[in-house]
Coordinates of C-alpha atoms in Angstrom, one line a residue:
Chain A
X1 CA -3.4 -11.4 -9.7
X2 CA -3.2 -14.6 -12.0
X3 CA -0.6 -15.0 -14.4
X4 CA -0.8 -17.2 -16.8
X5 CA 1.6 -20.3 -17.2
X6 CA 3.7 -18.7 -20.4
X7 CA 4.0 -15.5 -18.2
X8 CA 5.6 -17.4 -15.6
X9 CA 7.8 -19.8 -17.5
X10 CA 9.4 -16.6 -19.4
X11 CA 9.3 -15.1 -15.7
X12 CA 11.0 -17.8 -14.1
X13 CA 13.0 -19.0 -17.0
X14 CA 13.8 -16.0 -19.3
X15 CA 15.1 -16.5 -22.3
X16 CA 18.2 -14.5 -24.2
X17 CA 19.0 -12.2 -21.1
X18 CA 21.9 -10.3 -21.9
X19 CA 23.6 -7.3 -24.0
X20 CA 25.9 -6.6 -27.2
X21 CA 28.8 -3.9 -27.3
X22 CA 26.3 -0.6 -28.5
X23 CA 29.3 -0.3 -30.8
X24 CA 28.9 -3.3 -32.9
X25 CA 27.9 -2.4 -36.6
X26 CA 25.8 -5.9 -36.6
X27 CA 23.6 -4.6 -34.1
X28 CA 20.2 -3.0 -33.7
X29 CA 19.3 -1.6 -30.3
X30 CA 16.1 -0.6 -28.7
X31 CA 15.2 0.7 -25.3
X32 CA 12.1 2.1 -24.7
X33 CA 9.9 3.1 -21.7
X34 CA 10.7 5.0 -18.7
X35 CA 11.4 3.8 -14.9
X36 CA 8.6 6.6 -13.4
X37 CA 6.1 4.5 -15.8
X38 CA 7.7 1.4 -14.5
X39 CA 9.1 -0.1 -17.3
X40 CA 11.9 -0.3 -19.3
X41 CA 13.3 -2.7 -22.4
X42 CA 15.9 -3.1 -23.7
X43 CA 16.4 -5.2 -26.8
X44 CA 19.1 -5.9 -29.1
X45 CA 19.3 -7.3 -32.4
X46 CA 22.5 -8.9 -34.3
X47 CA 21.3 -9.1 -37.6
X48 CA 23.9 -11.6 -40.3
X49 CA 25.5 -10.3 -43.7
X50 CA 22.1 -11.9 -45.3
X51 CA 19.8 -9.1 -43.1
X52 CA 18.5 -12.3 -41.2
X53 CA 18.5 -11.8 -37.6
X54 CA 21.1 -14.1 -36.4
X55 CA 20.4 -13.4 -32.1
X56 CA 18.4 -11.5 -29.8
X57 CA 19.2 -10.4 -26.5
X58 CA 17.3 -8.4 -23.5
X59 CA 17.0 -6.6 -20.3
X60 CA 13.5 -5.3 -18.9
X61 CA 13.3 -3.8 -15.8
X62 CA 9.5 -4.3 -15.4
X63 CA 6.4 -6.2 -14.6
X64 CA 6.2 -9.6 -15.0
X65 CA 4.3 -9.0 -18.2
X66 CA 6.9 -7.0 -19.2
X67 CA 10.0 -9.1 -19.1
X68 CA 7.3 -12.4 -20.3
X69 CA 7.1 -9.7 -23.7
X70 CA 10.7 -9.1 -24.1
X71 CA 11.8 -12.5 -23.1
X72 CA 9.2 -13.8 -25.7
X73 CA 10.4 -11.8 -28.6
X74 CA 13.7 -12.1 -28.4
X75 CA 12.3 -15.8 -29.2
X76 CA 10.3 -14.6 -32.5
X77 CA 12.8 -12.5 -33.6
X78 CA 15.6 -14.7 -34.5
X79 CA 15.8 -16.5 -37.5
X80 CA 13.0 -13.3 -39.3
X81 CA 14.4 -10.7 -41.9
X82 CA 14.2 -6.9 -40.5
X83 CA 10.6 -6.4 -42.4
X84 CA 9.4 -9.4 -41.0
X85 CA 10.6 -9.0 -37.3
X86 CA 8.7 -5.6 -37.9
X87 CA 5.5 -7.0 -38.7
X88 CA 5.4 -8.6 -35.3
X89 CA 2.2 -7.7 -33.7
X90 CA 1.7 -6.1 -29.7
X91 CA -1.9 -8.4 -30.0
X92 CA 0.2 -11.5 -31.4
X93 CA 2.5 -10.8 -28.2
X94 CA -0.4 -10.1 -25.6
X95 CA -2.5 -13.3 -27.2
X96 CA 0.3 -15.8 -26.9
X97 CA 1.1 -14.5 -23.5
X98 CA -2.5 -14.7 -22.3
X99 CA -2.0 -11.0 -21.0
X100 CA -5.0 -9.7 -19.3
X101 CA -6.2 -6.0 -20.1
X102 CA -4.2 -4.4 -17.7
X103 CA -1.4 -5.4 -18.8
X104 CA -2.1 -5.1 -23.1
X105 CA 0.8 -1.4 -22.6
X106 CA 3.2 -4.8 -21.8
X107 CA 3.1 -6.0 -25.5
X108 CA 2.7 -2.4 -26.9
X109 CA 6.5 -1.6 -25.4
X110 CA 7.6 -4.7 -26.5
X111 CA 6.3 -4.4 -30.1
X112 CA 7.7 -0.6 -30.0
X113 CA 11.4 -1.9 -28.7
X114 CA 11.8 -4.0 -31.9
X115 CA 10.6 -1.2 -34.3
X116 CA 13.1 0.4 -32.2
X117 CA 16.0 -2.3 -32.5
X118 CA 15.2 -2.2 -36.2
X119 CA 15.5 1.5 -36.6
X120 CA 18.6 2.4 -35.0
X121 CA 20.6 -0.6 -36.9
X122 CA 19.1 0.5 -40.0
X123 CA 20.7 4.3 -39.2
X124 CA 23.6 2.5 -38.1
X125 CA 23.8 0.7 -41.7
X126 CA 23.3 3.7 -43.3
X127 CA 25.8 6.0 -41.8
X128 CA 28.5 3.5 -42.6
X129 CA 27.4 2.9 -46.2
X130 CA 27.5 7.2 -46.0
X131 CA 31.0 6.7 -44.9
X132 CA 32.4 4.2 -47.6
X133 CA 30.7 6.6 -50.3
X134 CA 32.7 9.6 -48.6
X135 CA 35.5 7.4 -48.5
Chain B
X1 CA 0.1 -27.3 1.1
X2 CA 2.4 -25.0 2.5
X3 CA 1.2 -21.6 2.9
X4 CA 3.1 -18.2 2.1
X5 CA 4.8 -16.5 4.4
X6 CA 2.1 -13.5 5.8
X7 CA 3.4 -10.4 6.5
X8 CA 0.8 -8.1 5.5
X9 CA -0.6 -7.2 8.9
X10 CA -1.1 -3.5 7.9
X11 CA -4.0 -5.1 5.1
X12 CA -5.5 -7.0 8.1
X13 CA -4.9 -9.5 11.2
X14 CA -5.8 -13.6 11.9
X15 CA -8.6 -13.0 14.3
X16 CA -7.0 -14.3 17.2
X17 CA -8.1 -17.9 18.4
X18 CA -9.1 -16.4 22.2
X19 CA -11.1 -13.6 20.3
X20 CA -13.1 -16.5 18.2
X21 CA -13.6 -18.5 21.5
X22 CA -15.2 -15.7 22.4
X23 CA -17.4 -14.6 19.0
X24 CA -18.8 -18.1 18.9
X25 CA -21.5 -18.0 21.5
X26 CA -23.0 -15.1 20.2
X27 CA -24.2 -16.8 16.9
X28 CA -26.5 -19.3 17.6
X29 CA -26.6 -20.1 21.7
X30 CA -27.1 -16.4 22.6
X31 CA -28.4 -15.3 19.3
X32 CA -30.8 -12.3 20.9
X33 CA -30.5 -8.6 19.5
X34 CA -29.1 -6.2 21.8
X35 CA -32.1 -3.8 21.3
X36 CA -34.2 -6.2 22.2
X37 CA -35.2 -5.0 25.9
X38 CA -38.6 -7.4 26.8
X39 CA -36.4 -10.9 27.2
X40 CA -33.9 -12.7 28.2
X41 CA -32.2 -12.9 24.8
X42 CA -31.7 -9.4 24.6
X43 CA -30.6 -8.2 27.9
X44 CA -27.5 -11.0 27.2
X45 CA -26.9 -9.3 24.5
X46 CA -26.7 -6.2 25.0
X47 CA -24.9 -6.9 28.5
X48 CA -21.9 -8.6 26.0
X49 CA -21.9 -5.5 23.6
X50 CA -21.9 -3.2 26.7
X51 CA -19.4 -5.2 28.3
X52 CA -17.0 -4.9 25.1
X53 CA -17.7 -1.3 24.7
X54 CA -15.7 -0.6 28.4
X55 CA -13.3 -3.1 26.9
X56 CA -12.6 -1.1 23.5
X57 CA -12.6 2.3 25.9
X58 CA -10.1 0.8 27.9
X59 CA -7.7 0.2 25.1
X60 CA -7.9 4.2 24.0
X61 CA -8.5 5.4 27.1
X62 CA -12.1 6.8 27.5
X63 CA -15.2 6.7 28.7
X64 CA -17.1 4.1 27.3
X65 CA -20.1 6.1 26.8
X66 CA -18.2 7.6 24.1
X67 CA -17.7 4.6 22.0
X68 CA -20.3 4.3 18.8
X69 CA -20.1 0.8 17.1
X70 CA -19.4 1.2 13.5
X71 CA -19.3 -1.5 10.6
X72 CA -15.2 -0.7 10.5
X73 CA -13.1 2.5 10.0
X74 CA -14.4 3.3 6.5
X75 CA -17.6 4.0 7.9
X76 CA -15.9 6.2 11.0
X77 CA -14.4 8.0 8.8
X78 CA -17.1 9.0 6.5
X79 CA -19.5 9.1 9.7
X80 CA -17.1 11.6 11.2
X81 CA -16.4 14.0 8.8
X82 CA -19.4 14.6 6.5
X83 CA -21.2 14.1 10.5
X84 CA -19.3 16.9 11.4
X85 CA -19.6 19.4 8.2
X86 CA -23.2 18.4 8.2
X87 CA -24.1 19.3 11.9
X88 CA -21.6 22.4 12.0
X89 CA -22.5 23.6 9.0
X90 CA -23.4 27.0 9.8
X91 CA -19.9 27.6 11.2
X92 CA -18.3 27.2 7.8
X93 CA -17.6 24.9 4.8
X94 CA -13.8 24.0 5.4
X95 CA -12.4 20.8 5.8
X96 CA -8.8 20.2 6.3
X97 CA -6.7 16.8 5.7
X98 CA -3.8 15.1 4.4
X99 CA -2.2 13.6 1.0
X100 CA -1.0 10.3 2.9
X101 CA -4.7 9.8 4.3
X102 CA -6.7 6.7 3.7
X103 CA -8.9 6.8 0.9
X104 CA -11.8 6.4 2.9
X105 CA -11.2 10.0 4.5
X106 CA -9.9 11.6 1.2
X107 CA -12.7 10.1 -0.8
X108 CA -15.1 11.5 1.7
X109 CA -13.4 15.0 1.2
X110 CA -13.9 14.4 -2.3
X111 CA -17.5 14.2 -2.3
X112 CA -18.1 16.9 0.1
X113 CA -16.3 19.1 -1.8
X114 CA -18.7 18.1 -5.2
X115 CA -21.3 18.7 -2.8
X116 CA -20.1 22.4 -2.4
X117 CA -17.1 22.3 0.8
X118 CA -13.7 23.6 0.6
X119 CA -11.2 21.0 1.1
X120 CA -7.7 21.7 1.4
X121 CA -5.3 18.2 1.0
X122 CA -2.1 18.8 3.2
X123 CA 1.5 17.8 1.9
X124 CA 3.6 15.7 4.2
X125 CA 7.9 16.5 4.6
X126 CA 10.1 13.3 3.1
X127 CA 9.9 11.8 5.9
X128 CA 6.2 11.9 6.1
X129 CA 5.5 13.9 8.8
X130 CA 3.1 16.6 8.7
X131 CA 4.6 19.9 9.2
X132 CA 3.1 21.9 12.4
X133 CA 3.4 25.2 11.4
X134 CA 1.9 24.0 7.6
X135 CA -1.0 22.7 9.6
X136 CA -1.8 25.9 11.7
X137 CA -1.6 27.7 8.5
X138 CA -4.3 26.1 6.8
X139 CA -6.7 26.2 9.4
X140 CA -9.7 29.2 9.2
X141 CA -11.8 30.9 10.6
X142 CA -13.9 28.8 9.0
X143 CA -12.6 25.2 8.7
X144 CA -14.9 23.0 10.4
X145 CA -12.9 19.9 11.2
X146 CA -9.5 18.6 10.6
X147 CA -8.9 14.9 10.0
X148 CA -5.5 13.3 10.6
X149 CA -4.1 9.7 10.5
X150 CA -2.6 8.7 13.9
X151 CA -0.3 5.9 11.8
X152 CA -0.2 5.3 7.8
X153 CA -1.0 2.3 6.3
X154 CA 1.4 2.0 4.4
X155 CA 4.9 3.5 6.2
X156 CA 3.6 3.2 9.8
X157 CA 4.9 7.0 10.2
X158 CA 3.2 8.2 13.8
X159 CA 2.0 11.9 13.5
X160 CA 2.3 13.8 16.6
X161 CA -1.5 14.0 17.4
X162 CA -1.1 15.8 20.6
X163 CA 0.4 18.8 18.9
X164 CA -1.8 18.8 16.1
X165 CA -4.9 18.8 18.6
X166 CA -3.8 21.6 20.4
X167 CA -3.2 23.5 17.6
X168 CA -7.1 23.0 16.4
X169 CA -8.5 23.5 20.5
X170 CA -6.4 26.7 20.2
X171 CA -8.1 27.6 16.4
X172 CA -11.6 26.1 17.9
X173 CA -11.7 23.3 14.9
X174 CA -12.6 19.7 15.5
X175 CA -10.0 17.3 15.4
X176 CA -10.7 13.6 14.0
X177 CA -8.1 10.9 13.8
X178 CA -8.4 7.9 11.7
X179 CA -6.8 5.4 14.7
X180 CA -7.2 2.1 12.2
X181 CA -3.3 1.6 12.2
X182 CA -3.0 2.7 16.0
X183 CA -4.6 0.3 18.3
X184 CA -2.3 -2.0 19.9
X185 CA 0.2 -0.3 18.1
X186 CA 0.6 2.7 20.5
X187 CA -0.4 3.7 23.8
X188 CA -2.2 6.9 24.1
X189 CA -5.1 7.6 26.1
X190 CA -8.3 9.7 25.0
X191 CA -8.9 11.1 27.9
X192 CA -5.7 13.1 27.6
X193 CA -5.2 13.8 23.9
X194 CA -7.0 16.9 22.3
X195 CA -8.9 14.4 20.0
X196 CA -12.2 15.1 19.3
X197 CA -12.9 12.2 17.3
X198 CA -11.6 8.8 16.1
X199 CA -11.8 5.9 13.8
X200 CA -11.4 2.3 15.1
X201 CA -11.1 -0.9 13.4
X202 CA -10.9 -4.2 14.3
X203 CA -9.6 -6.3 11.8
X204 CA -6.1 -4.9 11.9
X205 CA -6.2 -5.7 15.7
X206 CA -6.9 -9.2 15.4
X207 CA -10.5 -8.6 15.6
X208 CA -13.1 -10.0 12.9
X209 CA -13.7 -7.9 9.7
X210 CA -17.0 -5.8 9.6
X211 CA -16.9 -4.0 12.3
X212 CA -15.7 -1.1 14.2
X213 CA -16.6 2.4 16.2
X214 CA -15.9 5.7 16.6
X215 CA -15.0 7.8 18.9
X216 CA -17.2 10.8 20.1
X217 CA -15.8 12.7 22.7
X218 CA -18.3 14.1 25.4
X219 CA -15.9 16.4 27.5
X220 CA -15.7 18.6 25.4
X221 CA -18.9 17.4 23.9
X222 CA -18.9 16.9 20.3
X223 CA -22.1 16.8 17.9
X224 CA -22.6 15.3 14.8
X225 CA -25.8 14.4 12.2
X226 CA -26.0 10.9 11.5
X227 CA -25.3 9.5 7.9
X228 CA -27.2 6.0 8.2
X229 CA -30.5 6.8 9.6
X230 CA -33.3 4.3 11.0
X231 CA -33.6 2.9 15.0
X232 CA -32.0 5.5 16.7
X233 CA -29.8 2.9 17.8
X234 CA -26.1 4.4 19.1
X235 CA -28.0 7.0 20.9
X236 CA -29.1 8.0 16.8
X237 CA -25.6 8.6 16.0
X238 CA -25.4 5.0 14.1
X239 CA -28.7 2.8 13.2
X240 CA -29.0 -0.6 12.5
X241 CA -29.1 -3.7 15.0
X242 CA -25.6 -4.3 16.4
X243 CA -23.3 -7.1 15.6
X244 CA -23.3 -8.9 19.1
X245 CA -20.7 -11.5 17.7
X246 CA -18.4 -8.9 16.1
X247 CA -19.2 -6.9 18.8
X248 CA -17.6 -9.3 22.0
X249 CA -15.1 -10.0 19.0
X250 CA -13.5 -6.6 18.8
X251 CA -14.0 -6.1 22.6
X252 CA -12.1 -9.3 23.5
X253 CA -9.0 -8.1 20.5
X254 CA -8.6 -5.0 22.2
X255 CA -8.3 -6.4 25.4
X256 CA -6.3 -9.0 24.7
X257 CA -4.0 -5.7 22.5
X258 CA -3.9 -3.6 25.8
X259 CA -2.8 -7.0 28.0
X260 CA 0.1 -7.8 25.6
X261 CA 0.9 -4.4 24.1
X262 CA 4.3 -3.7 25.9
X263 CA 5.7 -6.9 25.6
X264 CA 4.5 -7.7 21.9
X265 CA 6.3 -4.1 20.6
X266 CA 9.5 -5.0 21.6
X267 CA 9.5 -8.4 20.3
X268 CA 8.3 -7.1 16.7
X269 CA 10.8 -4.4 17.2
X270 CA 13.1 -7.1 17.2
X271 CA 11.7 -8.9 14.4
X272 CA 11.7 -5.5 12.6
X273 CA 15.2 -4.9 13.1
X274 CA 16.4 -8.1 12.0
X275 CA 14.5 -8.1 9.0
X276 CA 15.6 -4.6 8.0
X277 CA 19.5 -5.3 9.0
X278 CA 19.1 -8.4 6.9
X279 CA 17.2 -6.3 3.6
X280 CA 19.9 -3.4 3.7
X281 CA 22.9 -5.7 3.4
X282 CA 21.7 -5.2 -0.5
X283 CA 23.0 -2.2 -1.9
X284 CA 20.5 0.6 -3.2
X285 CA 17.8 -0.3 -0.9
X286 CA 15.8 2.9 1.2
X287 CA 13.3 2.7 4.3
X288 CA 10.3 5.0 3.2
X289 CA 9.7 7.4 6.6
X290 CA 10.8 8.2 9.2
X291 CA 12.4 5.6 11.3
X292 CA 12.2 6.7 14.6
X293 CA 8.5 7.8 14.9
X294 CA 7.1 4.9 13.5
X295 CA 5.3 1.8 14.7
X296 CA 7.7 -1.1 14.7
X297 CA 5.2 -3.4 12.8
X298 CA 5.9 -1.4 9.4
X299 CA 9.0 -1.6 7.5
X300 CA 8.5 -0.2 3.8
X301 CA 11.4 -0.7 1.6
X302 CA 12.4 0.6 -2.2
X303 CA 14.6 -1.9 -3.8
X304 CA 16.1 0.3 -6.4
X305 CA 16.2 -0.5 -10.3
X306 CA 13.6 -3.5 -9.2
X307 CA 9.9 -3.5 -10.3
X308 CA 7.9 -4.0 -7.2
X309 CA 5.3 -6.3 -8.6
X310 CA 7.7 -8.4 -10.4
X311 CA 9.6 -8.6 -7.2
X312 CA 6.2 -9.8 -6.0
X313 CA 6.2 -13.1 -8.3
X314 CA 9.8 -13.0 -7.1
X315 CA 8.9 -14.2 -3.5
X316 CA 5.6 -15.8 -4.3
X317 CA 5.6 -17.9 -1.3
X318 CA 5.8 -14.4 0.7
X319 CA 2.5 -11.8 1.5
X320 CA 3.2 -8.8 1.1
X321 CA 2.0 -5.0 -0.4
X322 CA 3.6 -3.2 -3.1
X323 CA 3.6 0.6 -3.8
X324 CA 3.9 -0.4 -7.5
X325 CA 1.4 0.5 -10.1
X326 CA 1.4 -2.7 -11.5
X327 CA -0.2 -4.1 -8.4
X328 CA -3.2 -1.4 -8.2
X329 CA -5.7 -1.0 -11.4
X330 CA -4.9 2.7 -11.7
X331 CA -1.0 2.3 -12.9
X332 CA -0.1 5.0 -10.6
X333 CA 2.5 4.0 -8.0
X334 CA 1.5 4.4 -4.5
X335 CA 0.4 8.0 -3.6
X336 CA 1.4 8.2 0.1
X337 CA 5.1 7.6 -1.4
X338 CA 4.3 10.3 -4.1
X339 CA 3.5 12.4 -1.7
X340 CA 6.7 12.4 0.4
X341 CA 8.3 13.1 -2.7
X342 CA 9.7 9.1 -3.8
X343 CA 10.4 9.5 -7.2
X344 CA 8.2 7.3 -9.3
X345 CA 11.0 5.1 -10.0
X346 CA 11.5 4.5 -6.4
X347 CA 7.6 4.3 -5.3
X348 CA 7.2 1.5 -8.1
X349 CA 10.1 -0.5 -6.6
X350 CA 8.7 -0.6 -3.3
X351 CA 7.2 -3.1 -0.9
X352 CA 6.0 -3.2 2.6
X353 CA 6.1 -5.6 4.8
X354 CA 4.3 -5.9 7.7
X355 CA 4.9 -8.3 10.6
X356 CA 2.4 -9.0 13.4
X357 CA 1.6 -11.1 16.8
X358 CA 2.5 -14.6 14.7
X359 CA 5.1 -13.7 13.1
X360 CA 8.4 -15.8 13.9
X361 CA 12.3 -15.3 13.9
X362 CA 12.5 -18.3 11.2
X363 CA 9.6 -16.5 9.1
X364 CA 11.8 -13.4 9.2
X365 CA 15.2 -15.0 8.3
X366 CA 13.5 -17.1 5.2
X367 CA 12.0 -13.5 3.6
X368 CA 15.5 -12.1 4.3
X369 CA 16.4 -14.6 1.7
X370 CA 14.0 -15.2 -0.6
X371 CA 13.8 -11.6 -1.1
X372 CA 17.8 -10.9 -1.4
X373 CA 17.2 -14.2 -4.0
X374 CA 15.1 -12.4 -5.9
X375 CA 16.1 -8.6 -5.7
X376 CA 19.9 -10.0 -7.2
X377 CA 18.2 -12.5 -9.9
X378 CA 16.0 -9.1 -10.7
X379 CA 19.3 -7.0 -11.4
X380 CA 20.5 -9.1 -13.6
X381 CA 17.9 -8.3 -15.8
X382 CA 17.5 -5.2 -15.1
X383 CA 18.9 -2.3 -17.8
X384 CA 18.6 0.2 -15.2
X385 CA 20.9 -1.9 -12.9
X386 CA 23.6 -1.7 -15.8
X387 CA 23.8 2.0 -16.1
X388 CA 23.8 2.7 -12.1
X389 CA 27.0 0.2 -12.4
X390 CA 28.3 2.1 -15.5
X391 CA 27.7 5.5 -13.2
X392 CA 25.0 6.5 -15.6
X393 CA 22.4 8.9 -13.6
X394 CA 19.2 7.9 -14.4
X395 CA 17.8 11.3 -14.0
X396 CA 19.8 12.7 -16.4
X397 CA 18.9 10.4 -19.2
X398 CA 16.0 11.4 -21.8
X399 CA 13.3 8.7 -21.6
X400 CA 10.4 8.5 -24.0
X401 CA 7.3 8.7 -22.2
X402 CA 4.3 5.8 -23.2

């Protein structure tokens, strides 16, 4: 099987490997697939006081493909507001990476790990704005 | 350009350089077709092909006569079973086989059963073996034949084929053995074993690709219909002019297999062990199969909490086989694995390697660490990595299914 060059760059050189405390307020994270399917990502978001996301970290056990996805979007992430790291694409991901067919469920998981990301640290946000009301 | 590292045997063999000496002739010098019986050119050739048939009856121990030159074990396989159901088909419709079989004899089952057969798929213990008693069970009254790998492709698990052929003597049901992973591999001899029928290849022999035979035993004698029809060549068992290159090719491999056999086991055995002493120094890492009836030439290996394909890219400069989905169009891991009950987790992260007649101590000891390299660098990025070392169990932890 070919990969392409960006496939093996993030492969051989990944990009933002690594974790936050799951009890940081700052941060947003996602882990999504299953290890009987072959994958799993893990990606994690510290978004700033602005709601800009300030740094991106992952950990995919996975395909090449796979840990090319996460590596890359940890890239596009940072730097994006929460609505625009959401309007991230799985055919933006799969086009940039060159992925073939095959391999498209690759960018799908990654594109569903930031939705992820972005949902739990919105939950997060809100449960502590709950608890200064109540307080 | 240096070349990876090969240890895929299992997939298939270098023809070895003695057995290409020997090919060469046939092509253009004595190019005459063995059928051919008013010339010169033919009786050479068929004296070569005649010549390599004792050779390939030597190797498994019968009677030359009962050798039927195939284009490889595929075509065995299917020539042997729907054969068999074909010809015996007024004693029944059953046909009985296993979940770790080659495709080429559960694909067959397949399409016999469309075509109306029962067809009952065997499991296979953890360890891979076939159970005897689960065996004896399933044959009937009227099952037909029984088809049974001697060794798998992909753990090199030996099933105990004299036990299983008594067992289908005793029930009167044919007996056909896909021998593909075998030759060279183990000594056994035909003319002892209650086989009625078996697959030979030569390619993973260090033969050429393309061709093969099967084994039709005469004492008891065994009748089947023919599947590829036209000549009556084979003694109408197989028609179509014979291969006299591949032919001397797979006769001079299988010589050159039952020469060396003793001495090359032990050396692989050696290589084997080294390799696998040198793999399990990681932690988390599990042989797939039983260990101790197994050919030495097969070590299969999950790396847990590893991918297998992207362990693959890992050790680029290394050929191997994964059971990973990733490396298969289907995304379903390996089925053999499946089968012996590997979780899906553990069948993805698994590779086989393979070692063969070339393979060297220095070839062994630079996988050992290429593949450590890679396994450790893969851990690191692995989540699933993190929560074994946080005592997480994975089983226990709700995934999302995609």
């Amino acid at each position: 099987m070919a990969y392409s060059d960006k496939v093996l760059d993030h492969y051989d050189n990944p990009r933002n490997v690594g974790g936050y405390s799951n009890q940081d307020e700052d941060v947003g994270t996602g882990m999504v697939g299953a290890p009987a399917c072959g994958d799993v990502m893990k990606l994690q978001i510290k978004v700033g006081a602005d709601g800009i996301i300030e740094d991106a970290k992952f950990k995919t056990y996975g395909c090449g493909s796979a840990i090319a996805s996460s590596s890359l979007v940890t890239e596009w992430v940072k730097g994006k507001t929460l609505d625009e790291a959401l309007a991230i694409k799985n055919t933006e991901i799969a086009e940039e990476l060159a992925l073939p067919p095959v391999k498209i469920h690759c960018s799908i998981l990654a594109e569903d790990a930031i939705k992820a990301a972005v949902a739990d640290y919105r939950t997060k946000q809100t449960a502590a704005n709950t608890a200064v009301e109540a307080a | 350009m240096n070349r990876p590292i090969y240890l895929d045997y299992a997939a298939t063999t270098p023809v070895d350089p003695r057995v290409v000496g020997k090919m060469m002739p046939w092509l253009f010098d004595n190019f005459g077709n063995p059928a051919s019986r008013s010339h010169a050119y033919g009786w050479a050739a068929e004296e070569a092909v005649e010549l390599a048939r004792e050779q390939v009856a030597a190797l498994v121990g019968a009677d030359p006569r009962s050798i039927v030159w195939t284009s490889g074990a595929t075509e065995s396989n299917n020539l042997a079973i729907k054969g068999a159901m074909q010809f015996h088909a007024g004693r029944g419709k059953h046909v009985v086989t296993v979940k770790t079989e080659h495709k080429s004899v559960l694909d067959t089952v397949r399409e016999l059963e469309r075509a109306g057969c029962d067809v009952t798929v065997l499991d296979v213990q953890d360890n891979g073996l076939l159970d005897l008693d689960v065996f004896r069970a399933a044959l009937r009254p009227d099952t037909v034949i029984a088809s049974v790998m001697f060794v798998n492709n992909e753990t090199g698990v030996i099933q105990d084929i004299a036990a299983l052929g008594a067992i289908c003597r005793e029930k009167g049901v044919l007996f056909h053995v896909d021998g593909a992973q075998a030759t060279g591999k183990v000594p056994f001899s035909l003319d002892e074993l209650p086989v009625d029928l078996m697959s030979l290849s030569a390619h993973k022999t260090y033969g050429p690709k393309g061709i093969g035979a099967l084994y039709v035993s005469r004492k008891p004698r065994v009748r089947i219909d023919a599947i590829i029809h036209g000549g009556g060549h084979e003694r109408g068992m197989r028609s179509g002019t014979l291969a006299t290159h591949q032919i001397v090719g797979m006769g001079e491999a299988y010589w050159l297999a039952r020469e060396n056999m003793g001495s090359e086991n032990e050396r692989i055995r050696s290589l084997r062990d080294r390799l696998m002493n040198g793999l399990m120094a990681l932690d988390q890492v599990f042989v797939n199969g039983d260990l101790e009836q197994r050919v030495p030439h097969n070590l299969n290996l999950s790396f847990n909490f590893v991918e297998g394909e992207s362990l693959l890219m890992g050790m680029k400069d290394v050929a191997v086989s994964s059971g990973s989905a990733c490396t298969s169009a289907s995304l379903e891991p390996s089925y053999v694995l499946r089968a012996m009950g590997r979780s899906d987790e553990l069948a993805h992260s698994s590779i086989r390697f393979s070692i063969g007649r070339f393979t060297t101590q220095q070839e062994v000891d630079a996988v050992i660490e290429k593949v450590s390299t890679a396994v450790n660098k893969l851990r690191e990025l692995s989540p699933l990595w993190d929560m074994h070392n946080e005592g997480i169990d994975l089983a226990t932890v709700q995934w999302a299914s995609h």
